[in-house]
mmCIF file of C-alpha atoms in Angstrom:
data_model
loop_
_atom_site.group_PDB
_atom_site.id
_atom_site.type_symbol
_atom_site.label_atom_id
_atom_site.label_comp_id
_atom_site.label_asym_id
_atom_site.label_seq_id
_atom_site.Cartn_x
_atom_site.Cartn_y
_atom_site.Cartn_z
ATOM 1 C CA MET A 1 123.162 171.930 144.937
ATOM 2 C CA GLU A 2 123.995 170.456 141.555
ATOM 3 C CA LYS A 3 122.239 172.027 138.571
ATOM 4 C CA PHE A 4 120.025 170.174 136.156
ATOM 5 C CA ASP A 5 117.696 171.329 133.401
ATOM 6 C CA GLU A 6 114.499 170.378 131.565
ATOM 7 C CA ILE A 7 116.214 167.630 129.578
ATOM 8 C CA ASP A 8 117.501 166.046 132.787
ATOM 9 C CA ILE A 9 114.012 166.235 134.295
ATOM 10 C CA MET A 10 112.453 164.629 131.204
ATOM 11 C CA ILE A 11 115.033 161.817 131.319
ATOM 12 C CA LEU A 12 114.524 161.260 135.061
ATOM 13 C CA GLY A 13 110.743 161.297 134.616
ATOM 14 C CA GLU A 14 110.850 158.630 131.928
ATOM 15 C CA LEU A 15 113.374 156.475 133.787
ATOM 16 C CA THR A 16 111.307 156.530 136.985
ATOM 17 C CA GLN A 17 108.419 155.082 134.970
ATOM 18 C CA GLU A 18 110.475 152.527 133.025
ATOM 19 C CA SER A 19 114.085 152.181 134.129
ATOM 20 C CA ASN A 20 114.942 149.569 131.510
ATOM 21 C CA ILE A 21 113.856 151.619 128.487
ATOM 22 C CA SER A 22 116.468 151.587 125.741
ATOM 23 C CA ILE A 23 118.359 154.782 124.948
ATOM 24 C CA PRO A 24 116.949 154.906 121.374
ATOM 25 C CA LYS A 25 113.355 154.516 122.631
ATOM 26 C CA LEU A 26 113.901 157.097 125.384
ATOM 27 C CA SER A 27 115.512 159.436 122.869
ATOM 28 C CA GLU A 28 112.556 159.088 120.525
ATOM 29 C CA LYS A 29 110.054 159.555 123.331
ATOM 30 C CA ILE A 30 111.527 162.828 124.596
ATOM 31 C CA GLU A 31 112.683 163.949 121.133
ATOM 32 C CA ILE A 32 116.350 164.387 122.084
ATOM 33 C CA ASN A 33 119.344 162.953 120.204
ATOM 34 C CA SER A 34 120.451 159.510 121.496
ATOM 35 C CA SER A 35 124.017 160.600 122.144
ATOM 36 C CA VAL A 36 122.783 163.521 124.251
ATOM 37 C CA VAL A 37 120.466 161.218 126.220
ATOM 38 C CA TYR A 38 123.292 158.726 126.772
ATOM 39 C CA SER A 39 125.729 161.393 127.997
ATOM 40 C CA ARG A 40 123.051 163.012 130.197
ATOM 41 C CA ILE A 41 122.234 159.668 131.868
ATOM 42 C CA ASN A 42 125.931 159.054 132.527
ATOM 43 C CA ARG A 43 126.271 162.547 134.018
ATOM 44 C CA LEU A 44 123.175 162.044 136.189
ATOM 45 C CA ILE A 45 124.694 158.793 137.478
ATOM 46 C CA ARG A 46 128.099 160.393 138.076
ATOM 47 C CA LYS A 47 126.554 163.357 139.922
ATOM 48 C CA GLY A 48 124.392 161.095 142.099
ATOM 49 C CA PHE A 49 120.943 162.041 140.776
ATOM 50 C CA ILE A 50 120.475 158.417 139.705
ATOM 51 C CA LYS A 51 121.449 156.131 142.571
ATOM 52 C CA LYS A 52 120.571 152.839 140.883
ATOM 53 C CA PHE A 53 118.392 151.202 138.285
ATOM 54 C CA THR A 54 115.993 148.740 139.838
ATOM 55 C CA LEU A 55 113.030 146.555 139.142
ATOM 56 C CA GLU A 56 109.692 146.168 140.822
ATOM 57 C CA VAL A 57 108.603 142.624 141.633
ATOM 58 C CA ASP A 58 104.910 141.776 141.676
ATOM 59 C CA GLU A 59 104.722 140.117 145.087
ATOM 60 C CA ASN A 60 101.122 139.085 144.397
ATOM 61 C CA LEU A 61 102.447 136.607 141.828
ATOM 62 C CA LEU A 62 104.938 135.306 144.406
ATOM 63 C CA GLY A 63 102.112 134.600 146.851
ATOM 64 C CA TYR A 64 102.349 137.722 149.029
ATOM 65 C CA PRO A 65 99.217 139.751 148.192
ATOM 66 C CA VAL A 66 98.684 141.326 151.638
ATOM 67 C CA LYS A 67 100.729 144.462 152.342
ATOM 68 C CA ALA A 68 100.837 146.190 155.701
ATOM 69 C CA ILE A 69 102.707 148.780 157.686
ATOM 70 C CA ILE A 70 103.340 148.138 161.355
ATOM 71 C CA GLY A 71 103.977 151.192 163.526
ATOM 72 C CA CYS A 72 106.140 150.260 166.521
ATOM 73 C CA ASN A 73 107.209 151.914 169.717
ATOM 74 C CA ILE A 74 110.452 150.512 171.059
ATOM 75 C CA SER A 75 112.830 150.711 173.959
ATOM 76 C CA SER A 76 115.701 152.834 172.639
ATOM 77 C CA ARG A 77 118.171 150.841 174.743
ATOM 78 C CA GLN A 78 117.385 147.730 172.704
ATOM 79 C CA ARG A 79 117.250 149.449 169.311
ATOM 80 C CA GLU A 80 120.018 147.457 167.604
ATOM 81 C CA THR A 81 118.757 144.034 168.649
ATOM 82 C CA ILE A 82 115.174 144.997 167.788
ATOM 83 C CA LEU A 83 116.233 146.033 164.278
ATOM 84 C CA GLU A 84 118.201 142.798 163.865
ATOM 85 C CA ASP A 85 115.223 140.714 165.016
ATOM 86 C CA ILE A 86 112.848 142.514 162.638
ATOM 87 C CA GLU A 87 115.262 141.959 159.731
ATOM 88 C CA LYS A 88 115.172 138.201 160.452
ATOM 89 C CA ILE A 89 111.439 138.086 159.702
ATOM 90 C CA GLU A 90 111.205 136.862 156.108
ATOM 91 C CA GLU A 91 108.167 139.005 155.278
ATOM 92 C CA THR A 92 109.880 142.275 156.271
ATOM 93 C CA ARG A 93 110.452 144.483 153.242
ATOM 94 C CA GLU A 94 111.615 147.739 154.798
ATOM 95 C CA ILE A 95 112.264 149.281 158.207
ATOM 96 C CA ILE A 96 112.083 153.032 158.592
ATOM 97 C CA GLU A 97 113.106 154.873 161.753
ATOM 98 C CA ILE A 98 110.924 157.932 162.205
ATOM 99 C CA THR A 99 109.947 160.687 164.600
ATOM 100 C CA GLY A 100 106.428 161.215 165.864
ATOM 101 C CA ARG A 101 103.830 158.778 167.082
ATOM 102 C CA PHE A 102 105.962 155.694 166.341
ATOM 103 C CA ASP A 103 109.670 154.972 166.502
ATOM 104 C CA LEU A 104 109.668 152.543 163.566
ATOM 105 C CA LEU A 105 107.546 151.681 160.575
ATOM 106 C CA ILE A 106 107.872 148.149 159.242
ATOM 107 C CA TRP A 107 106.677 147.431 155.702
ATOM 108 C CA ILE A 108 105.728 143.779 155.369
ATOM 109 C CA SER A 109 104.141 141.473 152.810
ATOM 110 C CA ALA A 110 102.067 138.503 153.906
ATOM 111 C CA LYS A 111 100.489 135.487 152.235
ATOM 112 C CA SER A 112 97.075 136.085 153.818
ATOM 113 C CA LEU A 113 95.318 138.022 156.566
ATOM 114 C CA ASP A 114 95.794 135.019 158.843
ATOM 115 C CA ASP A 115 99.505 135.052 158.027
ATOM 116 C CA LEU A 116 99.603 138.784 158.783
ATOM 117 C CA HIS A 117 97.891 138.167 162.119
ATOM 118 C CA GLY A 118 100.521 135.568 163.005
ATOM 119 C CA LEU A 119 103.351 137.867 161.933
ATOM 120 C CA VAL A 120 102.115 140.682 164.137
ATOM 121 C CA SER A 121 100.960 138.694 167.163
ATOM 122 C CA LYS A 122 103.521 135.892 167.248
ATOM 123 C CA GLN A 123 106.619 137.477 165.775
ATOM 124 C CA VAL A 124 106.771 141.286 165.761
ATOM 125 C CA SER A 125 104.968 141.960 169.039
ATOM 126 C CA GLN A 126 106.995 139.229 170.786
ATOM 127 C CA ILE A 127 110.336 140.909 170.043
ATOM 128 C CA SER A 128 111.898 142.016 173.305
ATOM 129 C CA GLY A 129 111.884 145.807 173.510
ATOM 130 C CA ILE A 130 108.867 146.434 171.289
ATOM 131 C CA THR A 131 106.398 148.105 173.616
ATOM 132 C CA HIS A 132 103.462 148.792 171.263
ATOM 133 C CA THR A 133 102.414 148.009 167.692
ATOM 134 C CA GLU A 134 99.659 149.256 165.429
ATOM 135 C CA THR A 135 99.045 147.619 162.061
ATOM 136 C CA PHE A 136 97.787 149.365 158.935
ATOM 137 C CA ILE A 137 96.657 147.113 156.065
ATOM 138 C CA GLU A 138 97.194 148.463 152.564
ATOM 139 C CA MET A 139 93.957 148.504 150.609
ATOM 140 C CA LYS A 140 95.103 150.272 147.461
ATOM 141 C CA ARG A 141 98.316 151.968 146.399
ATOM 142 C CA ASN A 142 98.693 154.908 144.023
ATOM 143 C CA LYS A 143 102.301 155.658 143.212
ATOM 144 C CA LEU A 144 102.906 159.256 142.233
ATOM 145 C CA ASN A 145 105.746 160.397 140.027
ATOM 146 C CA PHE A 146 107.152 163.601 141.480
ATOM 147 C CA ILE A 147 109.561 164.040 138.536
ATOM 148 C CA ALA A 148 106.601 164.056 136.132
ATOM 149 C CA ARG A 149 104.985 166.714 138.324
ATOM 150 C CA ILE A 150 108.117 168.866 138.160
ATOM 151 C CA ASN A 151 108.228 168.401 134.394
ATOM 152 C CA SER A 152 104.568 169.394 134.165
ATOM 153 C CA GLU A 153 105.260 172.594 136.134
ATOM 154 C CA ILE A 154 108.143 173.467 133.820
ATOM 155 C CA SER A 155 105.946 172.872 130.748
ATOM 156 C CA LYS A 156 103.266 175.207 132.154
ATOM 157 C CA LYS A 157 105.834 178.008 132.550
ATOM 158 C CA LYS A 158 106.800 177.891 128.867
#
């Protein structure tokens, strides 16, 4: 396992909150010299701690305010074609293969509850090889920053 220290954790914590923060602003925020921050970020990228910088789109503004997770049981013999068919559904955001009660979790965004109903009943559940679905509608989401939690633990130990 690659080693990293408190400075790396502070940088990762800030970048997970705001990935497009400038190096000078980040440097000022964590009180570390800009050149050190710049070289640390490059090292974190090189070592694979930072996979990519991304952005978060507000799908509500794009007309997709309803978020849901669909748990699916599938025929393992048809796995590949099922995954391909799910990917063709425009509202699909992510497919996760899991163990446990379901074989797949599908994250989707819909324009309305009626749209969600149509997606589940007329598209997802009609895919050949899907044997059972259960839909969970997102009511509220609280994203947690695990890097900030690690940083907090380190600060407590000082």
